[in-house]
Amino acid sequence: MSTSFPKTGDPAAGRECDGLDGRPLIVGNWKMNGLAEDLPEVCGLAKALAAHPSRARTVICPPATLVARMAEVLRGTGIEIGGQDCRAEPSGAFTGDISAAMLVDAGARFVILGHAERRATYGETDPDVAAKAAAAVQAGLRPILCLGEQLDDRAAGRALAVIGEQVERCVSGIPAGGAFAIAYEPVWAIGAGMAPRSDDIEAAHARIHAALVKMIGAAARQVPILYGGSVDAENAADILRLPKVGGLLIGRAALRREDFLPVIWAADTL
């Protein structure tokens, strides 16, 4: 199996995985937030980035009700749109669910899969994520596969083993040639206002990369590995400078441009 991402990395800086086309991938997850009245926020974000461009590749994942409208208002700005989930089946009697093809039709290019909140609330498993990832790639989406350890795993000294196992199970759904990213989110840090130590993040990303190498060989260098878990303007640059951190998955700080812009511009300090 291989990916179709272009070669990544910035040889001048000696980085192995800076994101897509050598750029960090900054993804804003709006979760269950946002109405039509909030669209001016993204218009303001686009205007600010047009005035002061960033080297980052920026993606916003709004609730499904805003995907099409946000894609329309951001058309031509360079900011891309993603979904927050999709079903593995292409269609059928699944009231309330959304297929990957529907997201593409609405203007999405990425989709977040296996977020810790969906795992906890809906009992989603790694095999579920793998099946959704297969459907996403088939429809033309680039899945962002979320994984990470629970606090109990870390306390038991199993954090890195759990992470490696999750990579193997989730990535198994990616068809040959499918493009994807991975987001490491230590579950205990999400929304808690705290992040792991730098050496813990570095170790987790190294373990993910090693698991990818085992599965897809040299193509692992082309897979952005994002960090997500209480990231804001204060710690974004430091986290992005860590080895094998190819971008960030942002929650609360992505809702308002005054909070999100400093995170995006942090990529320009690398």
mmCIF file of C-alpha atoms in Angstrom:
data_model
loop_
_atom_site.group_PDB
_atom_site.id
_atom_site.type_symbol
_atom_site.label_atom_id
_atom_site.label_comp_id
_atom_site.label_asym_id
_atom_site.label_seq_id
_atom_site.Cartn_x
_atom_site.Cartn_y
_atom_site.Cartn_z
ATOM 1 C CA MET A 1 0.000 0.000 0.000
ATOM 2 C CA SER A 2 1.193 3.518 -0.760
ATOM 3 C CA THR A 3 -0.130 7.039 -0.515
ATOM 4 C CA SER A 4 -0.540 9.621 -3.228
ATOM 5 C CA PHE A 5 0.579 12.643 -1.242
ATOM 6 C CA PRO A 6 3.369 14.605 -2.913
ATOM 7 C CA LYS A 7 6.817 14.248 -1.354
ATOM 8 C CA THR A 8 7.043 16.195 1.867
ATOM 9 C CA GLY A 9 9.698 17.687 4.016
ATOM 10 C CA ASP A 10 11.811 20.817 3.936
ATOM 11 C CA PRO A 11 15.383 19.739 3.202
ATOM 12 C CA ALA A 12 16.712 23.151 4.131
ATOM 13 C CA ALA A 13 15.221 22.810 7.576
ATOM 14 C CA GLY A 14 15.979 19.099 7.877
ATOM 15 C CA ARG A 15 12.379 18.197 8.689
ATOM 16 C CA GLU A 16 11.039 14.781 7.691
ATOM 17 C CA CYS A 17 7.312 15.478 7.603
ATOM 18 C CA ASP A 18 6.153 19.079 7.394
ATOM 19 C CA GLY A 19 2.730 18.309 5.954
ATOM 20 C CA LEU A 20 1.365 18.434 2.411
ATOM 21 C CA ASP A 21 3.728 19.813 -0.241
ATOM 22 C CA GLY A 22 6.151 20.614 2.543
ATOM 23 C CA ARG A 23 3.519 22.659 4.372
ATOM 24 C CA PRO A 24 2.110 22.064 7.855
ATOM 25 C CA LEU A 25 -1.542 20.990 7.782
ATOM 26 C CA ILE A 26 -3.645 23.038 10.199
ATOM 27 C CA VAL A 27 -7.158 21.652 10.673
ATOM 28 C CA GLY A 28 -9.890 23.446 12.600
ATOM 29 C CA ASN A 29 -12.620 21.190 14.005
ATOM 30 C CA TRP A 30 -15.710 23.254 14.806
ATOM 31 C CA LYS A 31 -17.429 20.238 16.394
ATOM 32 C CA MET A 32 -21.142 20.970 17.114
ATOM 33 C CA ASN A 33 -20.732 24.724 16.845
ATOM 34 C CA GLY A 34 -21.699 27.201 14.153
ATOM 35 C CA LEU A 35 -24.731 28.681 12.398
ATOM 36 C CA ALA A 36 -25.110 30.675 9.211
ATOM 37 C CA GLU A 37 -24.530 33.809 11.265
ATOM 38 C CA ASP A 38 -21.003 32.559 11.991
ATOM 39 C CA LEU A 39 -19.916 32.451 8.341
ATOM 40 C CA PRO A 40 -18.474 35.996 8.562
ATOM 41 C CA GLU A 41 -15.867 34.498 10.908
ATOM 42 C CA VAL A 42 -14.394 32.385 8.114
ATOM 43 C CA CYS A 43 -14.705 35.240 5.641
ATOM 44 C CA GLY A 44 -12.681 37.380 8.029
ATOM 45 C CA LEU A 45 -10.170 34.563 8.410
ATOM 46 C CA ALA A 46 -9.772 34.303 4.648
ATOM 47 C CA LYS A 47 -9.352 38.066 4.324
ATOM 48 C CA ALA A 48 -6.650 38.104 6.998
ATOM 49 C CA LEU A 49 -4.782 35.238 5.339
ATOM 50 C CA ALA A 50 -5.017 36.970 1.979
ATOM 51 C CA ALA A 51 -3.372 40.028 3.520
ATOM 52 C CA HIS A 52 -0.779 38.010 5.436
ATOM 53 C CA PRO A 53 -0.437 34.564 3.783
ATOM 54 C CA SER A 54 0.789 31.573 5.734
ATOM 55 C CA ARG A 55 2.821 28.625 4.507
ATOM 56 C CA ALA A 56 0.332 26.336 6.268
ATOM 57 C CA ARG A 57 -2.393 24.447 4.434
ATOM 58 C CA THR A 58 -5.576 25.359 6.300
ATOM 59 C CA VAL A 59 -8.692 23.194 6.570
ATOM 60 C CA ILE A 60 -11.915 23.945 8.455
ATOM 61 C CA CYS A 61 -14.317 21.150 9.387
ATOM 62 C CA PRO A 62 -17.686 22.721 10.264
ATOM 63 C CA PRO A 63 -20.875 20.876 11.223
ATOM 64 C CA ALA A 64 -22.530 19.161 8.274
ATOM 65 C CA THR A 65 -25.186 21.879 7.998
ATOM 66 C CA LEU A 66 -22.499 24.417 7.065
ATOM 67 C CA VAL A 67 -20.232 22.376 4.793
ATOM 68 C CA ALA A 68 -21.800 23.482 1.502
ATOM 69 C CA ARG A 69 -22.295 27.108 2.518
ATOM 70 C CA MET A 70 -18.786 27.411 3.919
ATOM 71 C CA ALA A 71 -17.304 25.809 0.816
ATOM 72 C CA GLU A 72 -19.118 28.403 -1.265
ATOM 73 C CA VAL A 73 -18.022 31.471 0.705
ATOM 74 C CA LEU A 74 -14.417 30.218 0.837
ATOM 75 C CA ARG A 75 -14.231 29.275 -2.829
ATOM 76 C CA GLY A 76 -10.960 30.548 -4.294
ATOM 77 C CA THR A 77 -9.467 31.551 -0.938
ATOM 78 C CA GLY A 78 -7.192 28.543 -0.483
ATOM 79 C CA ILE A 79 -8.924 27.481 2.742
ATOM 80 C CA GLU A 80 -10.280 23.950 2.316
ATOM 81 C CA ILE A 81 -13.315 22.296 3.868
ATOM 82 C CA GLY A 82 -13.691 18.976 5.630
ATOM 83 C CA GLY A 83 -16.411 16.941 7.280
ATOM 84 C CA GLN A 84 -16.389 15.697 10.868
ATOM 85 C CA ASP A 85 -17.466 12.128 10.132
ATOM 86 C CA CYS A 86 -18.946 9.920 7.434
ATOM 87 C CA ARG A 87 -20.570 6.528 7.250
ATOM 88 C CA ALA A 88 -18.817 3.555 5.676
ATOM 89 C CA GLU A 89 -21.811 2.683 3.474
ATOM 90 C CA PRO A 90 -22.287 4.778 0.316
ATOM 91 C CA SER A 91 -26.065 5.114 0.817
ATOM 92 C CA GLY A 92 -29.018 3.420 2.473
ATOM 93 C CA ALA A 93 -31.517 3.502 5.325
ATOM 94 C CA PHE A 94 -29.248 5.235 7.853
ATOM 95 C CA THR A 95 -31.321 8.131 9.155
ATOM 96 C CA GLY A 96 -29.217 11.111 10.191
ATOM 97 C CA ASP A 97 -25.933 9.807 8.758
ATOM 98 C CA ILE A 98 -23.852 11.266 5.938
ATOM 99 C CA SER A 99 -21.890 9.393 3.304
ATOM 100 C CA ALA A 100 -18.455 10.328 2.023
ATOM 101 C CA ALA A 101 -19.903 11.061 -1.412
ATOM 102 C CA MET A 102 -22.380 13.500 0.151
ATOM 103 C CA LEU A 103 -19.513 15.399 1.766
ATOM 104 C CA VAL A 104 -17.677 15.590 -1.545
ATOM 105 C CA ASP A 105 -20.864 16.778 -3.224
ATOM 106 C CA ALA A 106 -21.158 19.530 -0.599
ATOM 107 C CA GLY A 107 -17.624 20.734 -1.257
ATOM 108 C CA ALA A 108 -15.538 18.880 1.341
ATOM 109 C CA ARG A 109 -12.071 17.576 0.541
ATOM 110 C CA PHE A 110 -11.116 16.130 3.937
ATOM 111 C CA VAL A 111 -12.939 14.250 6.673
ATOM 112 C CA ILE A 112 -12.081 13.678 10.321
ATOM 113 C CA LEU A 113 -12.595 10.051 11.359
ATOM 114 C CA GLY A 114 -12.396 8.334 14.731
ATOM 115 C CA HIS A 115 -12.252 11.473 16.847
ATOM 116 C CA ALA A 116 -11.998 10.651 20.539
ATOM 117 C CA GLU A 117 -15.391 12.210 21.203
ATOM 118 C CA ARG A 118 -17.067 9.909 18.689
ATOM 119 C CA ARG A 119 -15.233 6.913 20.075
ATOM 120 C CA ALA A 120 -16.395 7.765 23.597
ATOM 121 C CA THR A 121 -19.965 8.822 22.776
ATOM 122 C CA TYR A 122 -20.849 6.375 20.002
ATOM 123 C CA GLY A 123 -18.507 3.503 20.764
ATOM 124 C CA GLU A 124 -16.636 3.765 17.464
ATOM 125 C CA THR A 125 -13.799 1.257 17.142
ATOM 126 C CA ASP A 126 -10.633 1.064 15.077
ATOM 127 C CA PRO A 127 -12.309 -1.318 12.584
ATOM 128 C CA ASP A 128 -15.144 1.226 12.230
ATOM 129 C CA VAL A 129 -12.570 3.917 11.454
ATOM 130 C CA ALA A 130 -10.819 1.654 8.944
ATOM 131 C CA ALA A 131 -14.097 0.994 7.108
ATOM 132 C CA LYS A 132 -14.973 4.685 7.027
ATOM 133 C CA ALA A 133 -11.467 5.523 5.793
ATOM 134 C CA ALA A 134 -11.863 3.108 2.897
ATOM 135 C CA ALA A 135 -15.167 4.720 1.938
ATOM 136 C CA ALA A 136 -13.719 8.220 2.248
ATOM 137 C CA VAL A 137 -10.779 7.500 -0.043
ATOM 138 C CA GLN A 138 -13.031 5.765 -2.540
ATOM 139 C CA ALA A 139 -15.219 8.900 -2.682
ATOM 140 C CA GLY A 140 -12.244 11.221 -3.135
ATOM 141 C CA LEU A 141 -11.855 12.505 0.423
ATOM 142 C CA ARG A 142 -8.614 12.620 2.382
ATOM 143 C CA PRO A 143 -9.340 11.088 5.789
ATOM 144 C CA ILE A 144 -7.704 12.384 8.948
ATOM 145 C CA LEU A 145 -7.540 9.334 11.218
ATOM 146 C CA CYS A 146 -7.668 10.230 14.907
ATOM 147 C CA LEU A 147 -6.087 8.028 17.533
ATOM 148 C CA GLY A 148 -4.567 8.310 20.979
ATOM 149 C CA GLU A 149 -4.260 6.743 24.378
ATOM 150 C CA GLN A 150 -6.507 7.004 27.425
ATOM 151 C CA LEU A 151 -5.111 8.227 30.742
ATOM 152 C CA ASP A 152 -5.242 4.638 32.063
ATOM 153 C CA ASP A 153 -3.071 3.493 29.154
ATOM 154 C CA ARG A 154 -0.471 6.121 29.957
ATOM 155 C CA ALA A 155 -0.520 5.320 33.669
ATOM 156 C CA ALA A 156 0.040 1.642 32.847
ATOM 157 C CA GLY A 157 2.995 2.457 30.584
ATOM 158 C CA ARG A 158 1.132 1.211 27.508
ATOM 159 C CA ALA A 159 0.616 4.510 25.697
ATOM 160 C CA LEU A 160 3.057 3.860 22.843
ATOM 161 C CA ALA A 161 1.951 0.256 22.396
ATOM 162 C CA VAL A 162 -1.705 1.305 22.201
ATOM 163 C CA ILE A 163 -0.879 4.022 19.663
ATOM 164 C CA GLY A 164 1.020 1.598 17.455
ATOM 165 C CA GLU A 165 -1.822 -0.914 17.526
ATOM 166 C CA GLN A 166 -4.343 1.784 16.620
ATOM 167 C CA VAL A 167 -2.280 2.837 13.598
ATOM 168 C CA GLU A 168 -2.157 -0.719 12.290
ATOM 169 C CA ARG A 169 -5.906 -1.253 12.689
ATOM 170 C CA CYS A 170 -7.072 2.135 11.354
ATOM 171 C CA VAL A 171 -4.697 2.446 8.403
ATOM 172 C CA SER A 172 -5.555 -1.070 7.244
ATOM 173 C CA GLY A 173 -8.672 0.415 5.640
ATOM 174 C CA ILE A 174 -6.767 2.775 3.342
ATOM 175 C CA PRO A 175 -6.721 1.415 -0.229
ATOM 176 C CA ALA A 176 -3.448 1.358 -2.126
ATOM 177 C CA GLY A 177 -2.650 4.846 -3.344
ATOM 178 C CA GLY A 178 -5.080 6.496 -0.919
ATOM 179 C CA ALA A 179 -4.053 9.818 0.601
ATOM 180 C CA PHE A 180 -4.531 10.291 4.340
ATOM 181 C CA ALA A 181 -3.269 11.982 7.486
ATOM 182 C CA ILE A 182 -3.130 10.865 11.105
ATOM 183 C CA ALA A 183 -4.000 13.019 14.099
ATOM 184 C CA TYR A 184 -2.543 12.027 17.464
ATOM 185 C CA GLU A 185 -4.838 13.211 20.226
ATOM 186 C CA PRO A 186 -4.065 12.067 23.770
ATOM 187 C CA VAL A 187 -7.638 11.590 24.937
ATOM 188 C CA TRP A 188 -6.994 12.920 28.427
ATOM 189 C CA ALA A 189 -5.701 16.251 27.042
ATOM 190 C CA ILE A 190 -8.630 17.122 24.736
ATOM 191 C CA GLY A 191 -10.401 20.203 26.019
ATOM 192 C CA ALA A 192 -8.601 19.913 29.356
ATOM 193 C CA GLY A 193 -6.406 22.964 28.849
ATOM 194 C CA MET A 194 -3.247 20.902 29.177
ATOM 195 C CA ALA A 195 -0.944 19.128 26.764
ATOM 196 C CA PRO A 196 1.589 16.328 27.190
ATOM 197 C CA ARG A 197 5.226 17.226 27.629
ATOM 198 C CA SER A 198 7.176 17.843 24.435
ATOM 199 C CA ASP A 199 9.112 14.591 24.799
ATOM 200 C CA ASP A 200 5.843 12.649 25.162
ATOM 201 C CA ILE A 201 4.441 14.197 21.973
ATOM 202 C CA GLU A 202 7.718 13.507 20.184
ATOM 203 C CA ALA A 203 7.703 9.875 21.335
ATOM 204 C CA ALA A 204 4.079 9.371 20.245
ATOM 205 C CA HIS A 205 4.683 10.813 16.783
ATOM 206 C CA ALA A 206 7.825 8.723 16.385
ATOM 207 C CA ARG A 207 5.833 5.602 17.292
ATOM 208 C CA ILE A 208 3.148 6.473 14.756
ATOM 209 C CA HIS A 209 5.765 7.042 12.078
ATOM 210 C CA ALA A 210 7.447 3.732 12.904
ATOM 211 C CA ALA A 211 4.128 1.900 12.622
ATOM 212 C CA LEU A 212 3.497 3.546 9.257
ATOM 213 C CA VAL A 213 6.949 2.565 8.020
ATOM 214 C CA LYS A 214 6.190 -1.023 8.967
ATOM 215 C CA MET A 215 2.981 -0.903 6.935
ATOM 216 C CA ILE A 216 3.820 1.242 3.908
ATOM 217 C CA GLY A 217 7.589 1.644 3.912
ATOM 218 C CA ALA A 218 9.146 4.850 2.612
ATOM 219 C CA ALA A 219 5.717 6.271 1.765
ATOM 220 C CA ALA A 220 5.281 6.873 5.514
ATOM 221 C CA ARG A 221 7.302 10.051 5.094
ATOM 222 C CA GLN A 222 4.460 11.414 2.977
ATOM 223 C CA VAL A 223 1.792 11.030 5.680
ATOM 224 C CA PRO A 224 1.285 14.159 7.811
ATOM 225 C CA ILE A 225 1.046 13.342 11.515
ATOM 226 C CA LEU A 226 -0.927 16.069 13.270
ATOM 227 C CA TYR A 227 -1.047 16.777 16.972
ATOM 228 C CA GLY A 228 -4.384 17.598 18.606
ATOM 229 C CA GLY A 229 -5.079 18.249 22.257
ATOM 230 C CA SER A 230 -5.421 21.684 23.895
ATOM 231 C CA VAL A 231 -3.449 23.566 21.253
ATOM 232 C CA ASP A 232 -3.590 27.357 21.199
ATOM 233 C CA ALA A 233 -1.527 30.359 20.163
ATOM 234 C CA GLU A 234 0.735 29.921 23.181
ATOM 235 C CA ASN A 235 2.008 26.423 22.409
ATOM 236 C CA ALA A 236 1.351 25.969 18.668
ATOM 237 C CA ALA A 237 4.801 27.022 17.441
ATOM 238 C CA ASP A 238 6.654 24.892 19.989
ATOM 239 C CA ILE A 239 4.599 21.821 19.090
ATOM 240 C CA LEU A 240 5.040 22.372 15.355
ATOM 241 C CA ARG A 241 8.817 22.453 15.817
ATOM 242 C CA LEU A 242 8.874 18.929 17.257
ATOM 243 C CA PRO A 243 10.193 16.162 14.975
ATOM 244 C CA LYS A 244 7.566 14.384 12.860
ATOM 245 C CA VAL A 245 4.826 16.839 13.795
ATOM 246 C CA GLY A 246 3.285 17.649 10.417
ATOM 247 C CA GLY A 247 0.475 19.906 11.591
ATOM 248 C CA LEU A 248 -2.227 20.502 14.179
ATOM 249 C CA LEU A 249 -5.846 19.511 14.795
ATOM 250 C CA ILE A 250 -7.493 22.424 16.582
ATOM 251 C CA GLY A 251 -10.781 22.459 18.472
ATOM 252 C CA ARG A 252 -11.952 25.422 20.533
ATOM 253 C CA ALA A 253 -9.247 27.782 19.226
ATOM 254 C CA ALA A 254 -10.531 27.338 15.641
ATOM 255 C CA LEU A 255 -13.942 28.894 16.294
ATOM 256 C CA ARG A 256 -12.855 32.528 16.212
ATOM 257 C CA ARG A 257 -10.366 34.020 13.787
ATOM 258 C CA GLU A 258 -8.572 36.008 16.494
ATOM 259 C CA ASP A 259 -7.707 32.689 18.152
ATOM 260 C CA PHE A 260 -7.159 30.615 15.011
ATOM 261 C CA LEU A 261 -4.999 33.032 13.028
ATOM 262 C CA PRO A 262 -2.051 32.983 15.484
ATOM 263 C CA VAL A 263 -2.099 29.180 15.356
ATOM 264 C CA ILE A 264 -1.995 29.202 11.548
ATOM 265 C CA TRP A 265 0.719 31.835 11.471
ATOM 266 C CA ALA A 266 2.753 29.792 13.965
ATOM 267 C CA ALA A 267 3.660 27.617 10.977
ATOM 268 C CA ASP A 268 5.646 30.535 9.579
ATOM 269 C CA THR A 269 8.067 30.436 12.518
ATOM 270 C CA LEU A 270 9.442 27.035 11.477
#
